[in-house]
Each structure stands twice: as C-alpha cells, then as structure tokens.
Amino acid sequence: MDTPEQRIQIAVQKTGRLTDHSIDLLERCGLIVTKSKNQLICYGENMPIDLLLVRDDDIPGLVSEDVCDLGIVGLNIVEEKRLGLLAEGSEALFKQIYELDFGHCRLSLAASDGVNYSGPESLQNKRIATSYVAILREYLNKHEVDAETVYFSGAVEIAPKLGRADYICDLVSTGGTLAANGLQEVDVLLDSEAVVIQTQAPLGDAKQALVDKILQRLDGVLQVRESKYIMLHAPRSALAEIRNLLPGSEAPTVMPLDGNDDKVAVHAVCRENVFWETLENLQAAGASSLLVLPVEKMLA
Ligand code: PRT
Ligand code: ZN
C-alpha cells in the first residue's frame, strides 16, 4: 500500500443527508472502498484514495488544516467556516473547486406567519435565531442593519414559539418544516448545494494528477446524469426541424439508411432529460423508430 503521504484523503459526512450521495458519486467515479460506516476511514481498494467519515461541520476545518486533501460538504457549511475565520482575522486555507448538484437547499430568513417583512430594514433591533452566525452577521452588515443574533445549535424553528427570537435564519429545502411551525420564508441569504473543496497546500504532482483525474470523472458522472442517447429515423426533408427539437444536443450523427434514400438515421446525445412531449413533437415532425437510452459514462 502507498504511504499516507501518497494517498488522497477525502473528508465525507459520516451519517447524514450528504453521506449516500457523496459515496455513491465517488463509487461512480470508479472508486471501490471498504464498506463500514461505523469506522472513521474507508480505504480505497483500487485507487490510493481514502474516505474520512466525519461530521459535516468538521470538513472545512480538516481540509483547511490539510488533514484531508479534499472534502465534500454543503456550501452553507463552507461559507459559515470561511466567514467565521475571516471574522476572527484569519483565512480559510481551502478553495471551493466543484459544485455537485445534490444537497440543494437555501439558507433563509423566516418569520411567524402574519409578520410584515418589507426587506432587511425590518430586521432592525430584532432578535434572529440561527446556527449560521457568521453568514447572518455578514448579511446584516451588508445591509447596515443592527440586530441581535441568538445562537441555536439545532431546532432553530422553535425559537419564535419559545419567545427567544423574532426571526429565524435556517436551511430550507421543501419548506415543510417552516410551514409546520407556522413560519414563512421572507428572504434568501444563500443558495446551497454540496461542493468539493480542496486544501490550498500544494499536493505534489502525483496527488494533483489523481485529484484532476477524479474531477474529470466527476464531470463525466454529473454530465451523464440527465443525458440520454436518442436514436430515430427521419425524412431528409425534416432533418432541420428534427435537429431543432432535440433537447440540448450537440451535432447529431446522421447516417444513410440501407435501401432508402429519403430517410436517414439520426443519433444524438441529449444533455437534458428527454420527455414524452419531446418524442411526440419529434414524431409529429416525421421521425419514426424512436429509441431513448440512458448514458452510462461520458468523457469529453
Ligand atoms: O451530524 P452532522 O453534523 O454531520 O449532520 P447535520 O445534522 O449537521 O447535517 P444534515 O445531515 O442534516 O445535513 C447535511 C447538509 O445537507 C446540510 O449542511 C445542507 O448542506 C444539506 N441540506 C439539504 C440540508 C437540507 N437540505 C435540509 N432541509 N440540511 C438540513 N436541512 C434541514 C433544515 O435544517 C431544517 O431543519 O431540514 C429542515 C428543513 O427541511 P424542509 O424540507 O422541511 O424545508
Ligand atoms: Zn452538522
């Protein structure tokens, strides 16, 4: 086995909303790891890459302190850490390098139903409960509003009911939790999703080459997620219209059909989902023998 210095350590959430997606994504990049969520480290069996399973809040720090080379974590946690360090006069030693298109949520301000919110000035002299003190502070400073932040480590949404705060600033995804607690979303501070962060410490050529390879594979995996391979027959005369109907496709391959000069076969990778309506429109334009296939892997 390679020495720890030659292996890449990726910090991943141990148990939570990002865990399965993060590990699944790395597996789809070709990584095979020893599976045991109860241990701290999952060792890569076929690549010199190990996963460190930790609490999401610890991931930016582990990457910043160069304990891990990469981390997969919500942008909300990354921004909170970065702004928290800035407020203390230091700097985060990680860079955000990739958006992963899962773990989508937003950090929002919410107030009890019926509260009249007319912009950040409505927060003047109010109390706001949050776990995201640094992001909230920056927002208040930006809008030159004076408000009291009340720190809650969890269950922020009950703060107004307890009389501890006038507003809350918390993550929202469907909005169900806010609604269940009689709260309404009034402003969005940050749109978040899972991202990859990398330490700013130099990795050395071999490690950097491996990181680049993983990122290229991630790119391929993310691109194929919505992509479909579409095959159809089309009258030559309808080719221009049919090309226009193919969603998000680059130049399709057009091939003659044996013994039929009027029709051609068209094959295209569509980088968006292909819906029934699209197929029906293609058919109405003269296409026939339509076939839509999932794309397994893609390398640009
Ligand atoms: O133990 P550990 O510290 O690792 O986990 P955790 O409990 O802090 O985090 P976890 O697993 O709950 O969330 C991990 C990450 O998922 C977050 O940092 C976000 O980047 C992302 N994410 C996406 C969310 C949500 N959606 C989300 N809805 N994180 C939390 N929520 C919570 C929110 O705090 C609120 O309580 O879900 C509730 C709201 O959801 P809706 O759907 O009712 O609006
Ligand atoms: Zn956490």
PDB file of N, CA, C and O in Angstrom, residues 228-294:
ATOM      1  N   LYS A 228     -29.241  11.574 -22.252  1.00  0.00           N
ATOM      2  CA  LYS A 228     -29.853  10.408 -22.898  1.00  0.00           C
ATOM      3  C   LYS A 228     -29.282  10.278 -24.303  1.00  0.00           C
ATOM      4  O   LYS A 228     -28.884  11.270 -24.910  1.00  0.00           O
ATOM      5  N   TYR A 229     -29.230   9.048 -24.778  1.00  0.00           N
ATOM      6  CA  TYR A 229     -28.821   8.807 -26.161  1.00  0.00           C
ATOM      7  C   TYR A 229     -30.088   8.546 -26.942  1.00  0.00           C
ATOM      8  O   TYR A 229     -30.871   7.667 -26.587  1.00  0.00           O
ATOM      9  N   ILE A 230     -30.311   9.322 -27.977  1.00  0.00           N
ATOM     10  CA  ILE A 230     -31.567   9.181 -28.714  1.00  0.00           C
ATOM     11  C   ILE A 230     -31.274   8.741 -30.150  1.00  0.00           C
ATOM     12  O   ILE A 230     -30.342   9.239 -30.780  1.00  0.00           O
ATOM     13  N   MET A 231     -32.053   7.763 -30.611  1.00  0.00           N
ATOM     14  CA  MET A 231     -31.890   7.262 -31.980  1.00  0.00           C
ATOM     15  C   MET A 231     -33.256   7.344 -32.666  1.00  0.00           C
ATOM     16  O   MET A 231     -34.283   7.020 -32.050  1.00  0.00           O
ATOM     17  N   LEU A 232     -33.244   7.780 -33.898  1.00  0.00           N
ATOM     18  CA  LEU A 232     -34.522   7.851 -34.625  1.00  0.00           C
ATOM     19  C   LEU A 232     -34.271   7.810 -36.130  1.00  0.00           C
ATOM     20  O   LEU A 232     -33.143   8.022 -36.583  1.00  0.00           O
ATOM     21  N   HIS A 233     -35.332   7.543 -36.872  1.00  0.00           N
ATOM     22  CA  HIS A 233     -35.289   7.651 -38.329  1.00  0.00           C
ATOM     23  C   HIS A 233     -36.034   8.925 -38.700  1.00  0.00           C
ATOM     24  O   HIS A 233     -37.048   9.254 -38.080  1.00  0.00           O
ATOM     25  N   ALA A 234     -35.509   9.634 -39.715  1.00  0.00           N
ATOM     26  CA  ALA A 234     -36.151  10.899 -40.088  1.00  0.00           C
ATOM     27  C   ALA A 234     -36.120  11.080 -41.596  1.00  0.00           C
ATOM     28  O   ALA A 234     -35.126  10.713 -42.241  1.00  0.00           O
ATOM     29  N   PRO A 235     -37.188  11.650 -42.155  1.00  0.00           N
ATOM     30  CA  PRO A 235     -37.127  12.003 -43.581  1.00  0.00           C
ATOM     31  C   PRO A 235     -36.052  13.083 -43.759  1.00  0.00           C
ATOM     32  O   PRO A 235     -35.962  13.986 -42.931  1.00  0.00           O
ATOM     33  N   ARG A 236     -35.246  12.988 -44.813  1.00  0.00           N
ATOM     34  CA  ARG A 236     -34.215  14.002 -45.043  1.00  0.00           C
ATOM     35  C   ARG A 236     -34.804  15.415 -45.011  1.00  0.00           C
ATOM     36  O   ARG A 236     -34.209  16.343 -44.484  1.00  0.00           O
ATOM     37  N   SER A 237     -36.020  15.544 -45.565  1.00  0.00           N
ATOM     38  CA  SER A 237     -36.642  16.869 -45.685  1.00  0.00           C
ATOM     39  C   SER A 237     -36.957  17.481 -44.310  1.00  0.00           C
ATOM     40  O   SER A 237     -37.076  18.688 -44.174  1.00  0.00           O
ATOM     41  N   ALA A 238     -37.091  16.611 -43.263  1.00  0.00           N
ATOM     42  CA  ALA A 238     -37.465  17.132 -41.936  1.00  0.00           C
ATOM     43  C   ALA A 238     -36.260  17.277 -41.014  1.00  0.00           C
ATOM     44  O   ALA A 238     -36.399  17.592 -39.830  1.00  0.00           O
ATOM     45  N   LEU A 239     -35.069  17.039 -41.549  1.00  0.00           N
ATOM     46  CA  LEU A 239     -33.867  16.975 -40.700  1.00  0.00           C
ATOM     47  C   LEU A 239     -33.630  18.260 -39.900  1.00  0.00           C
ATOM     48  O   LEU A 239     -33.341  18.213 -38.700  1.00  0.00           O
ATOM     49  N   ALA A 240     -33.781  19.393 -40.544  1.00  0.00           N
ATOM     50  CA  ALA A 240     -33.510  20.672 -39.864  1.00  0.00           C
ATOM     51  C   ALA A 240     -34.455  20.846 -38.680  1.00  0.00           C
ATOM     52  O   ALA A 240     -34.036  21.194 -37.568  1.00  0.00           O
ATOM     53  N   GLU A 241     -35.758  20.568 -38.916  1.00  0.00           N
ATOM     54  CA  GLU A 241     -36.744  20.736 -37.838  1.00  0.00           C
ATOM     55  C   GLU A 241     -36.460  19.755 -36.700  1.00  0.00           C
ATOM     56  O   GLU A 241     -36.535  20.104 -35.520  1.00  0.00           O
ATOM     57  N   ILE A 242     -36.105  18.519 -37.054  1.00  0.00           N
ATOM     58  CA  ILE A 242     -35.850  17.499 -36.031  1.00  0.00           C
ATOM     59  C   ILE A 242     -34.618  17.849 -35.199  1.00  0.00           C
ATOM     60  O   ILE A 242     -34.620  17.730 -33.978  1.00  0.00           O
ATOM     61  N   ARG A 243     -33.590  18.366 -35.836  1.00  0.00           N
ATOM     62  CA  ARG A 243     -32.404  18.811 -35.084  1.00  0.00           C
ATOM     63  C   ARG A 243     -32.777  19.864 -34.060  1.00  0.00           C
ATOM     64  O   ARG A 243     -32.299  19.850 -32.936  1.00  0.00           O
ATOM     65  N   ASN A 244     -33.630  20.786 -34.452  1.00  0.00           N
ATOM     66  CA  ASN A 244     -34.044  21.857 -33.534  1.00  0.00           C
ATOM     67  C   ASN A 244     -34.818  21.324 -32.337  1.00  0.00           C
ATOM     68  O   ASN A 244     -34.825  21.927 -31.269  1.00  0.00           O
ATOM     69  N   LEU A 245     -35.494  20.180 -32.539  1.00  0.00           N
ATOM     70  CA  LEU A 245     -36.324  19.638 -31.456  1.00  0.00           C
ATOM     71  C   LEU A 245     -35.519  18.810 -30.455  1.00  0.00           C
ATOM     72  O   LEU A 245     -35.988  18.523 -29.367  1.00  0.00           O
ATOM     73  N   LEU A 246     -34.288  18.405 -30.840  1.00  0.00           N
ATOM     74  CA  LEU A 246     -33.507  17.546 -29.945  1.00  0.00           C
ATOM     75  C   LEU A 246     -32.982  18.383 -28.778  1.00  0.00           C
ATOM     76  O   LEU A 246     -32.261  19.344 -28.995  1.00  0.00           O
ATOM     77  N   PRO A 247     -33.363  18.038 -27.548  1.00  0.00           N
ATOM     78  CA  PRO A 247     -33.044  18.906 -26.412  1.00  0.00           C
ATOM     79  C   PRO A 247     -31.563  18.863 -26.030  1.00  0.00           C
ATOM     80  O   PRO A 247     -31.014  17.807 -25.743  1.00  0.00           O
ATOM     81  N   GLY A 248     -30.937  20.020 -26.012  1.00  0.00           N
ATOM     82  CA  GLY A 248     -29.563  20.174 -25.510  1.00  0.00           C
ATOM     83  C   GLY A 248     -28.557  19.281 -26.205  1.00  0.00           C
ATOM     84  O   GLY A 248     -27.594  18.857 -25.580  1.00  0.00           O
ATOM     85  N   SER A 249     -28.755  18.990 -27.493  1.00  0.00           N
ATOM     86  CA  SER A 249     -27.806  18.083 -28.137  1.00  0.00           C
ATOM     87  C   SER A 249     -26.783  18.860 -28.954  1.00  0.00           C
ATOM     88  O   SER A 249     -27.063  19.940 -29.448  1.00  0.00           O
ATOM     89  N   GLU A 250     -25.571  18.290 -29.025  1.00  0.00           N
ATOM     90  CA  GLU A 250     -24.589  18.869 -29.929  1.00  0.00           C
ATOM     91  C   GLU A 250     -24.818  18.242 -31.310  1.00  0.00           C
ATOM     92  O   GLU A 250     -25.804  17.556 -31.507  1.00  0.00           O
ATOM     93  N   ALA A 251     -23.918  18.459 -32.256  1.00  0.00           N
ATOM     94  CA  ALA A 251     -24.116  17.960 -33.624  1.00  0.00           C
ATOM     95  C   ALA A 251     -24.465  16.475 -33.620  1.00  0.00           C
ATOM     96  O   ALA A 251     -23.671  15.650 -33.160  1.00  0.00           O
ATOM     97  N   PRO A 252     -25.656  16.094 -34.100  1.00  0.00           N
ATOM     98  CA  PRO A 252     -26.009  14.671 -34.127  1.00  0.00           C
ATOM     99  C   PRO A 252     -25.284  13.942 -35.261  1.00  0.00           C
ATOM    100  O   PRO A 252     -24.793  14.565 -36.190  1.00  0.00           O
ATOM    101  N   THR A 253     -25.205  12.632 -35.130  1.00  0.00           N
ATOM    102  CA  THR A 253     -24.645  11.821 -36.211  1.00  0.00           C
ATOM    103  C   THR A 253     -25.795  11.468 -37.153  1.00  0.00           C
ATOM    104  O   THR A 253     -26.839  10.969 -36.706  1.00  0.00           O
ATOM    105  N   VAL A 254     -25.617  11.748 -38.434  1.00  0.00           N
ATOM    106  CA  VAL A 254     -26.663  11.451 -39.416  1.00  0.00           C
ATOM    107  C   VAL A 254     -26.119  10.398 -40.372  1.00  0.00           C
ATOM    108  O   VAL A 254     -25.048  10.573 -40.962  1.00  0.00           O
ATOM    109  N   MET A 255     -26.838   9.253 -40.498  1.00  0.00           N
ATOM    110  CA  MET A 255     -26.341   8.142 -41.325  1.00  0.00           C
ATOM    111  C   MET A 255     -27.389   7.731 -42.348  1.00  0.00           C
ATOM    112  O   MET A 255     -28.591   7.759 -42.040  1.00  0.00           O
ATOM    113  N   PRO A 256     -26.948   7.327 -43.550  1.00  0.00           N
ATOM    114  CA  PRO A 256     -27.927   6.871 -44.542  1.00  0.00           C
ATOM    115  C   PRO A 256     -28.549   5.547 -44.100  1.00  0.00           C
ATOM    116  O   PRO A 256     -27.938   4.788 -43.342  1.00  0.00           O
ATOM    117  N   LEU A 257     -29.765   5.305 -44.557  1.00  0.00           N
ATOM    118  CA  LEU A 257     -30.420   4.021 -44.267  1.00  0.00           C
ATOM    119  C   LEU A 257     -30.307   3.143 -45.506  1.00  0.00           C
ATOM    120  O   LEU A 257     -30.533   3.615 -46.628  1.00  0.00           O
ATOM    121  N   ASP A 258     -29.963   1.886 -45.266  1.00  0.00           N
ATOM    122  CA  ASP A 258     -29.746   0.983 -46.383  1.00  0.00           C
ATOM    123  C   ASP A 258     -31.011   0.885 -47.254  1.00  0.00           C
ATOM    124  O   ASP A 258     -32.095   0.581 -46.740  1.00  0.00           O
ATOM    125  N   GLY A 259     -30.897   1.147 -48.528  1.00  0.00           N
ATOM    126  CA  GLY A 259     -32.013   0.976 -49.458  1.00  0.00           C
ATOM    127  C   GLY A 259     -33.097   2.031 -49.335  1.00  0.00           C
ATOM    128  O   GLY A 259     -34.202   1.834 -49.835  1.00  0.00           O
ATOM    129  N   ASN A 260     -32.839   3.116 -48.631  1.00  0.00           N
ATOM    130  CA  ASN A 260     -33.861   4.161 -48.516  1.00  0.00           C
ATOM    131  C   ASN A 260     -33.174   5.526 -48.603  1.00  0.00           C
ATOM    132  O   ASN A 260     -32.523   5.964 -47.669  1.00  0.00           O
ATOM    133  N   ASP A 261     -33.325   6.173 -49.755  1.00  0.00           N
ATOM    134  CA  ASP A 261     -32.632   7.448 -49.951  1.00  0.00           C
ATOM    135  C   ASP A 261     -33.345   8.619 -49.300  1.00  0.00           C
ATOM    136  O   ASP A 261     -32.753   9.672 -49.076  1.00  0.00           O
ATOM    137  N   ASP A 262     -34.627   8.446 -48.994  1.00  0.00           N
ATOM    138  CA  ASP A 262     -35.404   9.575 -48.457  1.00  0.00           C
ATOM    139  C   ASP A 262     -35.220   9.746 -46.956  1.00  0.00           C
ATOM    140  O   ASP A 262     -35.451  10.811 -46.405  1.00  0.00           O
ATOM    141  N   LYS A 263     -34.832   8.624 -46.304  1.00  0.00           N
ATOM    142  CA  LYS A 263     -34.750   8.682 -44.837  1.00  0.00           C
ATOM    143  C   LYS A 263     -33.324   8.508 -44.358  1.00  0.00           C
ATOM    144  O   LYS A 263     -32.510   7.856 -45.013  1.00  0.00           O
ATOM    145  N   VAL A 264     -33.039   9.068 -43.170  1.00  0.00           N
ATOM    146  CA  VAL A 264     -31.719   8.894 -42.544  1.00  0.00           C
ATOM    147  C   VAL A 264     -31.914   8.443 -41.094  1.00  0.00           C
ATOM    148  O   VAL A 264     -32.995   8.624 -40.519  1.00  0.00           O
ATOM    149  N   ALA A 265     -30.858   7.874 -40.535  1.00  0.00           N
ATOM    150  CA  ALA A 265     -30.869   7.563 -39.096  1.00  0.00           C
ATOM    151  C   ALA A 265     -30.142   8.702 -38.380  1.00  0.00           C
ATOM    152  O   ALA A 265     -29.099   9.165 -38.840  1.00  0.00           O
ATOM    153  N   VAL A 266     -30.723   9.159 -37.281  1.00  0.00           N
ATOM    154  CA  VAL A 266     -30.118  10.250 -36.508  1.00  0.00           C
ATOM    155  C   VAL A 266     -29.814   9.725 -35.107  1.00  0.00           C
ATOM    156  O   VAL A 266     -30.684   9.160 -34.442  1.00  0.00           O
ATOM    157  N   HIS A 267     -28.559   9.882 -34.666  1.00  0.00           N
ATOM    158  CA  HIS A 267     -28.172   9.513 -33.299  1.00  0.00           C
ATOM    159  C   HIS A 267     -27.639  10.761 -32.612  1.00  0.00           C
ATOM    160  O   HIS A 267     -26.826  11.476 -33.188  1.00  0.00           O
ATOM    161  N   ALA A 268     -28.095  11.017 -31.388  1.00  0.00           N
ATOM    162  CA  ALA A 268     -27.605  12.227 -30.704  1.00  0.00           C
ATOM    163  C   ALA A 268     -27.572  12.004 -29.200  1.00  0.00           C
ATOM    164  O   ALA A 268     -28.396  11.264 -28.653  1.00  0.00           O
ATOM    165  N   VAL A 269     -26.597  12.620 -28.546  1.00  0.00           N
ATOM    166  CA  VAL A 269     -26.588  12.655 -27.087  1.00  0.00           C
ATOM    167  C   VAL A 269     -27.308  13.926 -26.681  1.00  0.00           C
ATOM    168  O   VAL A 269     -26.931  15.022 -27.102  1.00  0.00           O
ATOM    169  N   CYS A 270     -28.369  13.778 -25.890  1.00  0.00           N
ATOM    170  CA  CYS A 270     -29.097  14.958 -25.415  1.00  0.00           C
ATOM    171  C   CYS A 270     -28.704  15.177 -23.965  1.00  0.00           C
ATOM    172  O   CYS A 270     -28.838  14.278 -23.141  1.00  0.00           O
ATOM    173  N   ARG A 271     -28.212  16.364 -23.675  1.00  0.00           N
ATOM    174  CA  ARG A 271     -27.718  16.635 -22.319  1.00  0.00           C
ATOM    175  C   ARG A 271     -28.819  17.090 -21.376  1.00  0.00           C
ATOM    176  O   ARG A 271     -28.576  17.674 -20.350  1.00  0.00           O
ATOM    177  N   GLU A 272     -30.055  16.889 -21.768  1.00  0.00           N
ATOM    178  CA  GLU A 272     -31.183  17.163 -20.883  1.00  0.00           C
ATOM    179  C   GLU A 272     -32.078  15.941 -20.932  1.00  0.00           C
ATOM    180  O   GLU A 272     -31.972  15.134 -21.846  1.00  0.00           O
ATOM    181  N   ASN A 273     -32.968  15.838 -19.958  1.00  0.00           N
ATOM    182  CA  ASN A 273     -33.891  14.724 -19.979  1.00  0.00           C
ATOM    183  C   ASN A 273     -34.774  14.800 -21.245  1.00  0.00           C
ATOM    184  O   ASN A 273     -35.065  15.878 -21.714  1.00  0.00           O
ATOM    185  N   VAL A 274     -35.124  13.644 -21.775  1.00  0.00           N
ATOM    186  CA  VAL A 274     -35.985  13.632 -22.962  1.00  0.00           C
ATOM    187  C   VAL A 274     -37.388  13.228 -22.502  1.00  0.00           C
ATOM    188  O   VAL A 274     -37.599  12.114 -22.042  1.00  0.00           O
ATOM    189  N   PHE A 275     -38.304  14.164 -22.584  1.00  0.00           N
ATOM    190  CA  PHE A 275     -39.651  13.917 -22.085  1.00  0.00           C
ATOM    191  C   PHE A 275     -40.549  13.356 -23.195  1.00  0.00           C
ATOM    192  O   PHE A 275     -40.233  13.476 -24.378  1.00  0.00           O
ATOM    193  N   TRP A 276     -41.687  12.784 -22.781  1.00  0.00           N
ATOM    194  CA  TRP A 276     -42.633  12.231 -23.756  1.00  0.00           C
ATOM    195  C   TRP A 276     -43.050  13.289 -24.770  1.00  0.00           C
ATOM    196  O   TRP A 276     -43.171  13.015 -25.955  1.00  0.00           O
ATOM    197  N   GLU A 277     -43.230  14.533 -24.284  1.00  0.00           N
ATOM    198  CA  GLU A 277     -43.673  15.611 -25.192  1.00  0.00           C
ATOM    199  C   GLU A 277     -42.671  15.798 -26.328  1.00  0.00           C
ATOM    200  O   GLU A 277     -43.042  15.999 -27.481  1.00  0.00           O
ATOM    201  N   THR A 278     -41.374  15.715 -25.977  1.00  0.00           N
ATOM    202  CA  THR A 278     -40.334  15.894 -26.998  1.00  0.00           C
ATOM    203  C   THR A 278     -40.454  14.789 -28.044  1.00  0.00           C
ATOM    204  O   THR A 278     -40.376  15.048 -29.248  1.00  0.00           O
ATOM    205  N   LEU A 279     -40.646  13.540 -27.560  1.00  0.00           N
ATOM    206  CA  LEU A 279     -40.768  12.418 -28.500  1.00  0.00           C
ATOM    207  C   LEU A 279     -41.990  12.602 -29.399  1.00  0.00           C
ATOM    208  O   LEU A 279     -41.937  12.362 -30.607  1.00  0.00           O
ATOM    209  N   GLU A 280     -43.088  13.066 -28.794  1.00  0.00           N
ATOM    210  CA  GLU A 280     -44.309  13.274 -29.584  1.00  0.00           C
ATOM    211  C   GLU A 280     -44.102  14.375 -30.631  1.00  0.00           C
ATOM    212  O   GLU A 280     -44.562  14.260 -31.768  1.00  0.00           O
ATOM    213  N   ASN A 281     -43.372  15.428 -30.237  1.00  0.00           N
ATOM    214  CA  ASN A 281     -43.092  16.513 -31.197  1.00  0.00           C
ATOM    215  C   ASN A 281     -42.191  16.021 -32.327  1.00  0.00           C
ATOM    216  O   ASN A 281     -42.368  16.392 -33.483  1.00  0.00           O
ATOM    217  N   LEU A 282     -41.222  15.161 -31.967  1.00  0.00           N
ATOM    218  CA  LEU A 282     -40.326  14.606 -32.992  1.00  0.00           C
ATOM    219  C   LEU A 282     -41.130  13.743 -33.964  1.00  0.00           C
ATOM    220  O   LEU A 282     -40.943  13.800 -35.180  1.00  0.00           O
ATOM    221  N   GLN A 283     -42.035  12.963 -33.382  1.00  0.00           N
ATOM    222  CA  GLN A 283     -42.867  12.087 -34.225  1.00  0.00           C
ATOM    223  C   GLN A 283     -43.750  12.918 -35.159  1.00  0.00           C
ATOM    224  O   GLN A 283     -43.869  12.631 -36.347  1.00  0.00           O
ATOM    225  N   ALA A 284     -44.308  13.998 -34.611  1.00  0.00           N
ATOM    226  CA  ALA A 284     -45.162  14.874 -35.423  1.00  0.00           C
ATOM    227  C   ALA A 284     -44.358  15.514 -36.553  1.00  0.00           C
ATOM    228  O   ALA A 284     -44.909  15.824 -37.615  1.00  0.00           O
ATOM    229  N   ALA A 285     -43.050  15.690 -36.318  1.00  0.00           N
ATOM    230  CA  ALA A 285     -42.197  16.297 -37.360  1.00  0.00           C
ATOM    231  C   ALA A 285     -41.760  15.263 -38.396  1.00  0.00           C
ATOM    232  O   ALA A 285     -41.019  15.598 -39.323  1.00  0.00           O
ATOM    233  N   GLY A 286     -42.153  14.009 -38.199  1.00  0.00           N
ATOM    234  CA  GLY A 286     -41.848  12.992 -39.200  1.00  0.00           C
ATOM    235  C   GLY A 286     -40.908  11.901 -38.720  1.00  0.00           C
ATOM    236  O   GLY A 286     -40.632  10.941 -39.453  1.00  0.00           O
ATOM    237  N   ALA A 287     -40.401  12.002 -37.499  1.00  0.00           N
ATOM    238  CA  ALA A 287     -39.476  10.986 -37.003  1.00  0.00           C
ATOM    239  C   ALA A 287     -40.227   9.686 -36.719  1.00  0.00           C
ATOM    240  O   ALA A 287     -41.407   9.699 -36.360  1.00  0.00           O
ATOM    241  N   SER A 288     -39.499   8.560 -36.880  1.00  0.00           N
ATOM    242  CA  SER A 288     -40.092   7.263 -36.542  1.00  0.00           C
ATOM    243  C   SER A 288     -39.015   6.395 -35.889  1.00  0.00           C
ATOM    244  O   SER A 288     -37.851   6.800 -35.830  1.00  0.00           O
ATOM    245  N   SER A 289     -39.410   5.213 -35.419  1.00  0.00           N
ATOM    246  CA  SER A 289     -38.479   4.284 -34.737  1.00  0.00           C
ATOM    247  C   SER A 289     -37.649   4.997 -33.674  1.00  0.00           C
ATOM    248  O   SER A 289     -36.430   4.910 -33.660  1.00  0.00           O
ATOM    249  N   LEU A 290     -38.325   5.708 -32.805  1.00  0.00           N
ATOM    250  CA  LEU A 290     -37.613   6.497 -31.778  1.00  0.00           C
ATOM    251  C   LEU A 290     -37.171   5.603 -30.623  1.00  0.00           C
ATOM    252  O   LEU A 290     -37.949   4.797 -30.128  1.00  0.00           O
ATOM    253  N   LEU A 291     -35.945   5.767 -30.213  1.00  0.00           N
ATOM    254  CA  LEU A 291     -35.399   4.980 -29.105  1.00  0.00           C
ATOM    255  C   LEU A 291     -34.592   5.909 -28.201  1.00  0.00           C
ATOM    256  O   LEU A 291     -33.753   6.673 -28.688  1.00  0.00           O
ATOM    257  N   VAL A 292     -34.855   5.872 -26.878  1.00  0.00           N
ATOM    258  CA  VAL A 292     -34.111   6.715 -25.940  1.00  0.00           C
ATOM    259  C   VAL A 292     -33.388   5.806 -24.955  1.00  0.00           C
ATOM    260  O   VAL A 292     -34.011   4.958 -24.323  1.00  0.00           O
ATOM    261  N   LEU A 293     -32.075   5.952 -24.835  1.00  0.00           N
ATOM    262  CA  LEU A 293     -31.281   5.085 -23.967  1.00  0.00           C
ATOM    263  C   LEU A 293     -30.549   5.902 -22.916  1.00  0.00           C
ATOM    264  O   LEU A 293     -30.123   7.032 -23.196  1.00  0.00           O
ATOM    265  N   PRO A 294     -30.371   5.335 -21.704  1.00  0.00           N
ATOM    266  CA  PRO A 294     -29.570   6.049 -20.702  1.00  0.00           C
ATOM    267  C   PRO A 294     -28.099   6.044 -21.101  1.00  0.00           C
ATOM    268  O   PRO A 294     -27.656   5.144 -21.812  1.00  0.00           O
TER     269      PRO A 294
END
